[in-house]
Structure formats: structure tokens, C-alpha cells
Coordinates of C-alpha atoms in Angstrom, one line a residue:
Chain N
M1 CA -98.3 77.6 117.3
S2 CA -95.2 79.6 116.5
V3 CA -94.0 79.8 112.9
V4 CA -90.3 79.7 113.8
E5 CA -88.7 78.6 117.0
F6 CA -85.0 78.5 117.9
K7 CA -84.1 77.0 121.3
K8 CA -80.4 77.3 122.4
V9 CA -79.2 76.6 118.8
T10 CA -75.5 76.3 118.2
Y11 CA -73.9 75.7 114.8
I12 CA -70.1 75.0 114.8
A13 CA -68.1 75.2 111.6
S14 CA -64.3 74.6 111.5
G15 CA -64.2 74.7 115.3
K16 CA -65.9 78.1 115.5
A17 CA -69.4 78.8 116.8
V18 CA -71.1 80.6 113.9
L19 CA -74.3 80.5 115.9
D20 CA -73.9 80.4 119.7
N21 CA -76.9 79.6 121.9
I22 CA -79.5 81.4 119.8
S23 CA -83.1 81.4 121.1
F24 CA -86.1 83.3 119.7
T25 CA -89.6 82.7 118.5
V26 CA -91.5 84.2 115.5
S27 CA -95.3 84.2 115.5
Q28 CA -97.7 84.3 112.6
G29 CA -97.8 87.7 110.9
N30 CA -94.5 89.0 112.4
F31 CA -92.1 90.9 110.2
V32 CA -88.7 90.2 111.7
G33 CA -85.5 91.8 110.4
I34 CA -82.3 89.8 111.1
V35 CA -79.3 92.2 111.3
G36 CA -75.6 91.8 112.0
Q37 CA -72.2 92.4 110.5
N38 CA -70.5 90.3 107.8
G39 CA -69.8 86.8 109.2
S40 CA -72.2 87.3 112.1
G41 CA -74.2 84.2 111.2
K42 CA -77.3 85.7 109.6
T43 CA -77.3 83.4 106.5
T44 CA -76.3 80.4 108.6
L45 CA -79.3 81.0 110.8
I46 CA -81.8 80.9 108.0
K47 CA -80.1 78.0 106.3
T48 CA -80.4 76.1 109.6
L49 CA -84.1 77.1 109.7
L50 CA -84.7 75.8 106.2
G51 CA -82.8 72.5 106.8
L52 CA -80.0 73.4 104.4
L53 CA -77.5 73.1 107.3
E54 CA -77.7 70.8 110.3
K55 CA -77.4 72.5 113.7
S56 CA -74.7 71.2 116.1
S57 CA -77.0 71.4 119.1
G58 CA -80.3 72.9 120.3
E59 CA -83.7 72.7 118.7
V60 CA -85.1 74.4 115.6
K61 CA -88.7 74.2 114.7
L62 CA -90.4 75.3 111.5
F63 CA -94.2 75.3 111.8
G64 CA -93.7 73.1 114.9
E65 CA -91.5 70.5 113.1
N66 CA -87.9 69.7 112.8
P67 CA -86.8 71.2 109.4
A68 CA -85.2 67.8 108.4
R69 CA -88.6 66.1 108.7
F70 CA -90.6 69.1 107.4
R71 CA -92.5 68.3 104.2
D72 CA -95.0 71.1 103.8
W73 CA -92.7 73.3 101.8
K74 CA -95.7 74.9 100.1
K75 CA -95.9 77.1 103.2
V76 CA -92.5 78.6 102.7
G77 CA -91.3 81.1 100.1
Y78 CA -87.5 81.6 99.9
I79 CA -85.3 84.1 98.1
P80 CA -81.6 83.1 98.6
Q81 CA -78.8 85.6 98.6
K82 CA -77.5 84.6 95.2
V83 CA -79.5 83.1 92.4
M84 CA -78.0 82.1 89.1
T85 CA -79.8 85.0 87.3
G86 CA -76.4 86.7 86.7
E87 CA -75.9 84.0 84.0
N88 CA -77.5 85.9 81.2
R89 CA -77.6 83.0 78.8
F90 CA -79.6 80.8 81.2
P91 CA -82.6 79.8 79.1
L92 CA -85.4 80.4 81.6
T93 CA -88.1 83.0 81.0
A94 CA -89.6 85.0 83.8
S95 CA -92.9 83.0 83.7
E96 CA -91.0 79.6 83.6
A97 CA -89.0 80.8 86.7
V98 CA -92.2 81.7 88.5
G99 CA -93.7 78.4 87.6
L100 CA -90.8 76.6 89.4
G101 CA -92.3 77.9 92.6
L102 CA -95.3 75.7 92.1
L103 CA -93.1 72.6 92.5
S104 CA -92.9 73.1 96.3
G105 CA -94.2 70.0 98.0
M106 CA -95.3 68.4 94.7
K107 CA -94.6 64.7 94.2
S108 CA -92.7 63.3 91.1
P109 CA -93.6 63.2 88.3
K110 CA -94.4 66.9 88.6
S111 CA -96.6 68.5 86.1
I112 CA -97.8 72.1 85.6
D113 CA -101.4 72.2 84.3
S114 CA -103.6 75.1 83.1
A115 CA -104.7 76.0 86.6
D116 CA -101.1 76.3 87.6
R117 CA -100.4 78.5 84.6
A118 CA -103.3 80.8 85.6
K119 CA -101.7 81.1 89.1
V120 CA -98.4 82.1 87.5
K121 CA -100.2 84.7 85.4
A122 CA -102.1 86.1 88.4
T123 CA -98.8 86.4 90.4
L124 CA -97.1 88.2 87.6
E125 CA -100.0 90.6 87.4
T126 CA -100.0 91.1 91.2
L127 CA -96.3 92.1 91.0
N128 CA -96.9 94.1 87.9
I129 CA -94.4 92.2 85.8
T130 CA -96.6 90.7 83.0
G131 CA -94.7 92.7 80.4
I132 CA -91.5 90.7 81.1
A133 CA -93.1 87.2 81.3
D134 CA -91.5 85.9 78.1
K135 CA -88.1 87.5 78.7
L136 CA -85.1 85.5 79.9
V137 CA -84.5 86.1 83.6
G138 CA -80.8 86.8 82.9
S139 CA -81.6 89.7 80.6
L140 CA -83.7 91.6 83.2
S141 CA -82.5 94.4 85.4
G142 CA -81.6 93.7 89.1
G143 CA -85.0 95.1 90.3
Q144 CA -87.0 93.1 87.8
Q145 CA -85.0 89.9 88.6
Q146 CA -85.8 90.3 92.3
R147 CA -89.5 90.8 91.5
V148 CA -89.4 87.6 89.5
M149 CA -87.7 85.8 92.4
L150 CA -90.4 87.2 94.7
A151 CA -93.1 86.0 92.4
R152 CA -91.6 82.6 92.4
A153 CA -91.6 82.6 96.2
L154 CA -95.2 83.9 96.4
V155 CA -96.9 81.8 93.7
N156 CA -97.9 79.1 96.2
D157 CA -99.4 81.7 98.7
P158 CA -96.8 80.9 101.4
E159 CA -97.4 81.6 105.0
L160 CA -93.7 82.4 105.6
L161 CA -91.4 84.4 103.4
V162 CA -87.6 84.1 104.0
L163 CA -85.5 86.7 102.3
D164 CA -81.7 86.7 102.4
E165 CA -80.5 90.2 101.5
P166 CA -83.0 90.7 98.7
T167 CA -82.1 94.4 98.1
A168 CA -78.3 94.0 98.3
A169 CA -77.9 94.4 94.5
L170 CA -80.5 97.0 93.9
D171 CA -80.2 100.8 93.7
V172 CA -81.9 102.9 96.5
S173 CA -85.2 103.5 94.7
A174 CA -85.6 99.8 93.5
G175 CA -84.7 98.6 97.0
E176 CA -87.2 101.0 98.6
A177 CA -90.0 99.8 96.2
F178 CA -89.1 96.2 96.9
M179 CA -89.3 96.7 100.7
K180 CA -92.7 98.5 100.4
L181 CA -94.0 95.5 98.4
I182 CA -92.9 93.1 101.2
R183 CA -94.4 95.3 103.9
D184 CA -97.7 95.4 102.0
L185 CA -97.7 91.6 101.7
N186 CA -97.1 91.3 105.4
E187 CA -99.8 93.7 106.3
M188 CA -102.5 92.6 103.7
R189 CA -101.9 88.9 103.4
K190 CA -100.5 88.4 107.0
V191 CA -97.5 86.6 105.5
T192 CA -94.8 86.1 108.2
V193 CA -91.5 87.7 107.0
L194 CA -87.9 86.9 108.0
L195 CA -85.7 89.4 106.3
V196 CA -81.9 89.2 106.5
T197 CA -80.2 92.6 105.8
H198 CA -77.2 94.8 106.5
D199 CA -79.4 97.8 106.6
I200 CA -80.6 98.5 110.1
A201 CA -82.5 101.6 108.9
N202 CA -84.7 99.3 106.7
I203 CA -85.5 97.2 109.7
G204 CA -86.6 100.1 111.7
K205 CA -88.8 101.3 108.8
Y206 CA -90.5 98.1 107.8
A207 CA -90.1 95.4 110.3
D208 CA -92.0 95.1 113.6
K209 CA -89.2 93.1 115.3
M210 CA -85.4 93.0 115.1
L211 CA -83.0 90.2 115.7
Y212 CA -79.4 91.4 116.0
I213 CA -76.8 88.7 116.1
D214 CA -73.1 88.7 116.3
N215 CA -72.7 84.9 116.3
K216 CA -74.5 85.1 119.6
M217 CA -77.7 86.9 120.2
V218 CA -77.3 90.6 120.9
F219 CA -81.0 91.7 120.8
F220 CA -84.4 90.4 119.9
G221 CA -87.5 92.5 120.2
T222 CA -89.4 95.6 118.8
F223 CA -87.5 98.7 117.8
G224 CA -89.1 100.5 120.7
D225 CA -87.6 97.9 123.1
F226 CA -84.3 98.2 121.3
C227 CA -84.1 101.9 122.1
V228 CA -84.4 101.3 125.9
S229 CA -82.5 98.0 126.0
P230 CA -79.5 97.9 128.4
D231 CA -78.1 95.0 126.4
A232 CA -78.1 97.0 123.2
A233 CA -76.7 100.0 125.0
L234 CA -73.9 97.8 126.3
Y235 CA -73.2 96.3 122.8
F236 CA -73.5 99.5 120.7
G237 CA -72.7 102.1 123.3
K238 CA -75.4 104.6 124.4
Y239 CA -74.6 107.2 121.8
A240 CA -74.8 104.8 118.8
Q241 CA -78.0 103.4 120.2
H242 CA -79.5 106.9 120.4
I243 CA -78.4 107.7 116.8
I244 CA -80.0 104.4 115.5
C245 CA -83.2 105.1 117.3
H246 CA -83.3 108.8 116.3
R247 CA -82.7 107.9 112.6
H248 CA -85.4 105.2 112.8
D249 CA -88.0 107.7 114.2
H250 CA -87.1 110.2 111.5
E251 CA -87.2 107.7 108.6
R252 CA -90.4 106.0 109.8
A253 CA -92.1 109.4 110.1
E254 CA -90.9 110.3 106.6
G255 CA -92.0 107.0 105.2
V256 CA -95.5 107.4 106.7
A257 CA -95.8 111.0 105.3
R258 CA -94.7 109.8 101.8
D259 CA -97.2 106.9 101.8
V260 CA -100.0 109.3 102.8
Chain O
M1 CA -76.6 59.9 47.9
F2 CA -80.0 58.4 48.8
E3 CA -79.0 55.0 47.4
A4 CA -77.0 54.8 50.7
L5 CA -80.3 54.3 52.5
H6 CA -80.6 50.9 50.9
Y7 CA -77.5 49.6 52.7
S8 CA -78.2 47.9 56.0
F9 CA -75.1 49.4 57.7
I10 CA -76.4 53.0 56.9
Q11 CA -79.8 52.1 58.2
K12 CA -78.4 50.9 61.4
A13 CA -76.1 53.9 61.8
L14 CA -78.9 56.3 61.2
L15 CA -81.2 54.6 63.6
A16 CA -78.8 54.2 66.5
G17 CA -77.1 57.6 65.8
G18 CA -80.4 59.5 65.6
F19 CA -81.6 58.2 69.0
I20 CA -78.3 58.7 70.7
S21 CA -77.8 62.2 69.3
V22 CA -81.2 63.3 70.8
L23 CA -80.3 61.7 74.1
C24 CA -76.9 63.4 74.3
A25 CA -78.3 66.8 73.2
V26 CA -81.0 66.7 75.9
L27 CA -78.7 65.7 78.7
G28 CA -76.1 68.2 77.4
V29 CA -78.3 71.2 78.2
F30 CA -78.4 70.3 81.9
L31 CA -74.7 69.5 82.0
V32 CA -73.6 72.7 80.3
L33 CA -75.8 74.8 82.5
K34 CA -74.6 73.1 85.7
K35 CA -71.0 73.8 84.4
F36 CA -70.5 70.0 84.5
S37 CA -70.1 69.6 80.7
L38 CA -66.6 68.1 80.9
I39 CA -67.9 65.1 82.9
G40 CA -68.6 63.5 79.5
D41 CA -64.9 63.9 78.6
G42 CA -63.8 62.5 82.0
L43 CA -66.2 59.5 81.8
S44 CA -65.1 58.7 78.2
H45 CA -61.5 58.3 79.5
V46 CA -62.9 55.9 82.1
T47 CA -64.7 54.1 79.3
F48 CA -61.3 53.6 77.7
F49 CA -60.2 51.7 80.8
S50 CA -63.3 49.6 80.9
I51 CA -63.1 48.7 77.2
A52 CA -59.5 47.6 77.6
L53 CA -60.6 45.6 80.6
G54 CA -63.5 44.0 78.6
L55 CA -61.1 43.1 75.7
F56 CA -58.5 41.8 78.1
F57 CA -61.1 39.4 79.6
K58 CA -62.6 38.7 76.2
T59 CA -66.1 39.9 77.2
S60 CA -68.3 42.5 75.5
P61 CA -66.8 45.9 76.5
L62 CA -70.4 47.2 76.8
Y63 CA -71.1 44.9 79.8
V64 CA -68.0 46.0 81.6
S65 CA -68.3 49.7 80.7
V66 CA -71.8 50.2 82.1
P67 CA -71.0 49.4 85.7
V68 CA -67.5 50.8 85.7
V69 CA -68.5 54.1 84.2
A70 CA -71.6 54.4 86.4
V71 CA -69.5 53.9 89.6
S72 CA -66.9 56.4 88.3
S73 CA -69.6 59.0 87.7
L74 CA -70.9 58.6 91.3
G75 CA -67.3 58.9 92.4
I76 CA -66.9 62.2 90.7
L77 CA -70.1 63.4 92.3
K78 CA -69.1 62.2 95.8
L79 CA -65.7 63.9 95.5
T80 CA -67.4 67.2 94.5
E81 CA -70.2 67.1 97.1
K82 CA -68.7 65.4 100.1
G83 CA -64.9 65.7 99.5
K84 CA -65.3 69.5 98.7
V85 CA -63.1 69.0 95.6
F86 CA -63.9 71.4 92.7
G87 CA -66.0 69.7 89.9
D88 CA -63.3 70.1 87.2
T89 CA -60.6 68.8 89.6
A90 CA -62.7 65.7 90.4
I91 CA -63.3 65.1 86.7
G92 CA -59.5 65.5 86.1
I93 CA -58.6 63.0 88.8
V94 CA -61.0 60.3 87.6
S95 CA -60.2 61.0 84.0
S96 CA -56.4 60.5 84.3
L97 CA -57.0 57.5 86.5
G98 CA -59.1 56.0 83.7
I99 CA -56.4 56.6 81.0
A100 CA -53.6 55.3 83.2
G101 CA -55.7 52.1 84.0
G102 CA -56.5 51.6 80.3
V103 CA -52.9 52.0 79.2
I104 CA -51.7 49.4 81.9
I105 CA -54.4 46.9 80.8
A106 CA -53.6 47.5 77.1
S107 CA -49.9 47.0 77.6
L108 CA -50.5 43.8 79.6
S109 CA -52.5 42.4 76.7
G110 CA -49.7 43.2 74.2
G111 CA -50.5 46.8 73.1
F112 CA -53.3 48.6 71.4
N113 CA -55.2 46.2 69.1
L114 CA -57.7 47.1 66.3
D115 CA -60.7 46.7 68.5
L116 CA -59.5 49.2 71.0
M117 CA -58.7 51.7 68.2
S118 CA -62.2 51.3 66.8
Y119 CA -63.6 52.3 70.2
L120 CA -61.2 55.3 70.4
F121 CA -62.4 56.8 67.2
G122 CA -65.8 55.2 66.8
S123 CA -67.1 52.9 64.0
I124 CA -70.8 53.6 63.7
L125 CA -70.9 52.1 60.2
T126 CA -69.9 48.7 61.6
I127 CA -72.4 48.3 64.5
Q128 CA -74.6 45.2 64.7
W129 CA -78.4 45.0 65.0
A130 CA -78.1 43.9 68.6
E131 CA -76.2 47.1 69.4
V132 CA -78.9 49.2 67.5
V133 CA -81.7 47.6 69.5
L134 CA -79.8 48.2 72.8
S135 CA -79.0 51.8 71.8
V136 CA -82.6 52.6 70.9
A137 CA -84.0 50.9 74.1
L138 CA -81.6 52.6 76.4
S139 CA -82.1 55.9 74.7
A140 CA -85.8 55.6 75.1
L141 CA -85.3 54.7 78.8
V142 CA -83.0 57.6 79.5
I143 CA -85.3 60.1 77.7
A144 CA -88.3 58.7 79.7
L145 CA -86.4 59.3 82.9
V146 CA -85.5 62.9 81.8
I147 CA -89.2 63.5 81.1
F148 CA -90.1 62.0 84.5
Y149 CA -87.6 64.2 86.4
Y150 CA -87.9 67.2 84.0
H151 CA -89.2 69.8 86.5
D152 CA -86.8 68.6 89.2
L153 CA -83.9 68.8 86.8
V154 CA -84.8 72.4 85.7
A155 CA -85.3 73.6 89.3
A156 CA -82.0 72.1 90.6
T157 CA -80.1 73.4 87.5
F158 CA -81.4 76.9 87.9
D159 CA -81.0 77.3 91.7
E160 CA -80.1 74.2 93.7
E161 CA -80.6 75.9 97.1
S162 CA -84.1 77.0 96.4
A163 CA -84.9 73.6 94.9
K164 CA -84.0 72.0 98.2
V165 CA -86.4 74.4 100.0
M166 CA -89.1 73.3 97.6
G167 CA -88.6 69.8 98.9
I168 CA -86.8 68.6 95.8
N169 CA -84.2 65.9 96.7
T170 CA -81.3 67.6 94.7
G171 CA -78.8 64.9 95.8
R172 CA -81.0 62.3 94.1
V173 CA -81.5 64.5 91.0
N174 CA -77.7 65.0 90.6
K175 CA -77.2 61.3 91.0
V176 CA -79.8 60.5 88.3
L177 CA -78.1 63.1 86.0
V178 CA -74.6 61.7 86.3
L179 CA -75.8 58.1 86.0
L180 CA -77.8 58.9 82.9
T181 CA -74.7 60.7 81.5
S182 CA -72.5 57.6 82.2
L183 CA -75.0 55.4 80.4
T184 CA -75.0 57.9 77.5
V185 CA -71.2 58.0 77.2
V186 CA -71.0 54.2 77.0
L187 CA -73.7 54.1 74.4
S188 CA -72.1 56.8 72.3
M189 CA -68.6 55.3 72.2
R190 CA -69.3 53.1 69.2
I191 CA -70.7 56.1 67.3
V192 CA -68.2 58.9 67.7
G193 CA -65.6 57.2 69.7
I194 CA -64.1 57.8 73.1
M195 CA -62.1 60.8 71.9
L196 CA -65.0 62.7 70.6
V197 CA -67.9 61.7 72.8
S198 CA -68.0 64.8 74.9
S199 CA -68.7 66.9 71.7
F200 CA -72.0 65.1 71.4
L201 CA -73.0 66.3 74.9
I202 CA -71.6 69.8 74.6
I203 CA -71.8 71.3 71.1
P204 CA -75.6 70.9 70.4
A205 CA -76.4 72.3 73.8
A206 CA -74.0 75.2 73.4
S207 CA -75.5 75.9 69.9
A208 CA -79.1 75.9 71.3
L209 CA -78.1 78.2 74.1
Q210 CA -77.0 80.9 71.6
L211 CA -80.6 81.3 70.4
G212 CA -81.9 82.8 73.7
L213 CA -85.0 80.6 73.9
S214 CA -87.1 79.4 76.8
F215 CA -85.9 76.2 78.6
R216 CA -88.2 73.8 76.8
S217 CA -87.4 75.4 73.4
T218 CA -83.7 75.2 74.2
I219 CA -84.0 71.5 74.8
L220 CA -85.9 70.9 71.6
A221 CA -83.4 73.1 69.6
S222 CA -80.4 71.1 71.2
A223 CA -82.1 67.8 70.2
A224 CA -82.6 69.2 66.6
F225 CA -79.0 70.3 66.3
G226 CA -77.7 66.9 67.6
F227 CA -80.0 65.0 65.2
V228 CA -79.1 67.0 62.1
S229 CA -75.4 66.7 62.9
V230 CA -75.5 62.9 63.2
I231 CA -77.7 62.3 60.1
S232 CA -75.8 64.7 57.9
G233 CA -72.5 63.6 59.3
I234 CA -73.2 60.0 58.4
F235 CA -74.2 60.9 54.8
I236 CA -71.1 63.1 54.4
S237 CA -68.9 60.3 55.8
Y238 CA -70.4 57.9 53.2
A239 CA -70.1 60.3 50.3
A240 CA -66.6 61.6 51.2
D241 CA -65.3 58.3 52.6
I242 CA -64.1 59.9 55.8
P243 CA -64.6 58.6 59.4
A244 CA -68.2 59.2 60.5
G245 CA -67.4 60.3 64.1
A246 CA -65.2 63.1 62.9
S247 CA -67.6 64.3 60.2
I248 CA -70.5 64.4 62.7
V249 CA -68.4 66.6 65.0
M250 CA -67.5 68.9 62.1
V251 CA -71.1 69.4 61.1
S252 CA -72.0 70.0 64.7
F253 CA -69.3 72.7 64.9
L254 CA -70.6 74.4 61.7
L255 CA -74.1 74.5 63.3
F256 CA -72.6 76.0 66.4
C257 CA -70.9 78.7 64.2
A258 CA -74.2 79.4 62.5
A259 CA -76.1 79.8 65.8
F260 CA -73.3 82.0 67.2
G261 CA -73.4 84.2 64.1
L262 CA -77.2 84.4 64.3
R263 CA -77.0 85.6 67.9
K264 CA -74.4 88.2 66.9
V265 CA -76.6 89.4 64.0
T266 CA -79.9 89.5 65.8
G267 CA -78.3 90.8 69.1
R268 CA -80.2 88.3 71.3

């Protein structure tokens, strides 16, 4: 069974097709990068997947189910584009924020017991952020806040991680460290990853598949396929396609050398 | 000053005021963080209309106020969520409608009478035992509901979108929050009065937020600030012979100044 399935999905807002006839499938363990320019429909696409927006036509399936009827939210970890963490007086400690992730799929009245607290502690340890457990989320740096949000998304051991521009507010080294963490989770825990980003280089470096949208689908496949795709050549132009692929080869090789 | 405790009207005021202060302070934390704190102010203006309506038809204003204010709170929520009207604009619309309606009803009944004035500025020292029992019972009910929905409320306040992806029905959580607020505003009108009711919801929460504590501790601190304000405000009112509602708000403001100063000194 596929983890994510879009079949001829269209989403219309204010008379404009933000998503136009989008079809693709994501299997378990895939790391898919969703790329496109501003306003190309990337965030709309994942909001449609998560049931936050209702598609105009077509079929969306999340673990084989319509997102509106999906109940097993424990399987999904999500980091939205903008979390309220910029509000530095928000009275939530890092460990309380991570604990919220345990509420996924729980019935009311929800309660967090000692086993849950142990899970929170273990997740903080995994992401190496135990030192900031009692600090208010708003008082942390951008990189630390994103790690806390990732810990919240991971605390329930999800099978799918949906990340909407998680490195947008981070500097280059914090962004790089965050991306490596996601790649390790994908490789070691076989977590399926859907990553929305502006940075096509990051996709080439870490993801195994790329979905390029410009309200309609431009390309979906591996980076290798992208480099020989006539559709991509037509959209980007042969020269730009060559530059993207060359840069990808170079950075991937550099990344492997650094990791070794 | 402690001889005041022997008077039945002081006992009633302390009991009802103590419960309602805790209730307001707890709800206030969620409202302030959701940037919905002025809903208390808007709903208090609707309460003015419902009280005028109750007095016009010679029924208890409480019985008229509960449904009228509850429906208005849902109206504000609907305007914000479905009508895509900004929260403060929606509150402004409903609020001015409440005042206009109240003034029309009051003028039809021959102007503002003493009863209406007592609701405008509160008269905690004249409340009856039946009102005390109702205040305590409803406060207990609302606090129980907040405990029941505690985690949902925290998650939806921190990050509504992620809360939805956790399977939390944030629409229902928001409805519960505004309905509880409407009930709280109606209960508080006899204590601080319509004009000052929003201070009960806002100031203790704002004071607690200065302390940089965890969520749970912020709620407890807010409840403590609200409780201390009401109890000391009632005693000051008795000793200085000034209106209780106003003295409660003044104590509450002084506590806010202290918390603000503490934050500046400790740099939290």
C-alpha cells in the first residue's frame, strides 16, 4: 500500500487552479522533495494531503484513506511552515511542546502519564536537546526551535514525516545539520519523508525523489530521471537542467566525502 | 479588618468572588494567548443588552443573559472563522450591536434605572445566597470542563494547524472556549460589573505571563493573581468604603506592575 496517493487532484481558490490535475504516489521509505516557486501550490498540496484543505476534484489518499476520514494521526508527524514559537512569551517549555505530539490520535480526556514522559525524555535525548528541556520554546534559537518541533513530530514514532520549509528560517550550517538529521531518520528508521522546500540543491542532496510543481505537475521522479527528462528540459531549458544536475552531482559527492 | 468576616454579605462576596476569579484567570490565559482577550469586553457589552432585556420583561437578567451571550459568542466565532472577518473586527461589531440594543431597550423602559447601574459597575456586596450557589456551581462546572479539555486547549492555542493534524477537533475546542467565556462573563457581571469584567479575564493572565513559567505553572500563577486581587479588593472596599469592583481591578493592576517589574529586574 502506498503511503500517499494523489490522483488527478485539483484545488481551486478564488477561481484559480492552485493545484491542477496533480498525480503522484509515495511509497514507504521514500524521501520526496516538493519544489516549486512561491505560489506554485506546494503548501496547498500538503494541506490537501493532511485534510486541512478540501480538494475541488480528484482523489487524495493518506495510508489508503481519504484524509477527511483518516483517524490514525499517530502515523503522521508534521512541522508546519510557521509555528507560534516567535511569540517569545508563550509559556510552553520544550518538553511540554514535545509532549503535545503524544496527543495524536488520543481520545479526550487526554492525559500524559509517566510512560509518556519517558518517551518525551528519550526523544529529547535522541535529538540531543535535553539541555533545553525546561526552557521556553520562544526563548530558543531558530535551530533549537526546529529541533523541538521535530521532536514533537517524532515522539510518536510516525511512519510519515511532512515538513513544510523546515530550514527556511535557519542559517546555512543549522539548515545543513537539520537536513542530515532528517536523512538519517529516513535511512535508519525508514520514515517516509515529504519535504517542501525552495532549495532544489537540498533535494538533490538528501531526497531520493523530486516533485516539481508550478500549480500543475512539471516533474516527478528521481534526480537521475530529472537530468534526462524531456519535460524538465522543456520547462527549465536544457542549459538550466544541465546546471541543476551538475550542481547536484557536485554537492552530493561533496556531502558523501564530508560524511565519510 | 477581620471582623468583616462575620458579616454574611462579606462571606458571600468572598465565596462567589474567589471562585469566579479563579475561573476567569484560568480561561484568561487561553484567551490572551489566542489574541482573543477582548472577547470578554465585547461579550460584556452584549450582557448590557441582555440585562436591559431581562429588566424590561421583569425576569432575572441572569436567565436572559446566559443564552443571549452564548449565542453572541458563537456569532463572533462564526464571523471570524467562516466570514473571514478579523477577530477584533468581529468583536467590535457584536459589541457595538450589544450597546445599541441595550440603549434602545433602556430608553423604551424609561431610561437607566438603579438595577441597570448596579450591573454596569457591579455590586458584589449585595449578592444573594442563590447567586453564590449558582456562581460556585457554574465555576466548578467550567473548571471541570477546562480540566477535561486541558491538553486539547493547550495544543490548539500553541499551534492550531498542527493540533488539527493530531486529530484534535479545533473547531469544537474553540467553541467550548468561547461558550465558557460567555458563561464566565455573565457570572462576573454582578461582581465587577459589565464595564470592568474584561479586566478579570485579562490582567491576571497578563501578570502570570510576565513570569516566564511553564504552561501549567502560568495557569496556577494566573489563578493565584486573580484570587488575591478579589479577596484583597473586597477587604479594601470594606475598609475604605469604595466600590468593590473598582478596588479589585486596582489591586489586580498593582500585581501586574509587580510581575512586570520582577521580569525587568530578573531579565526573564
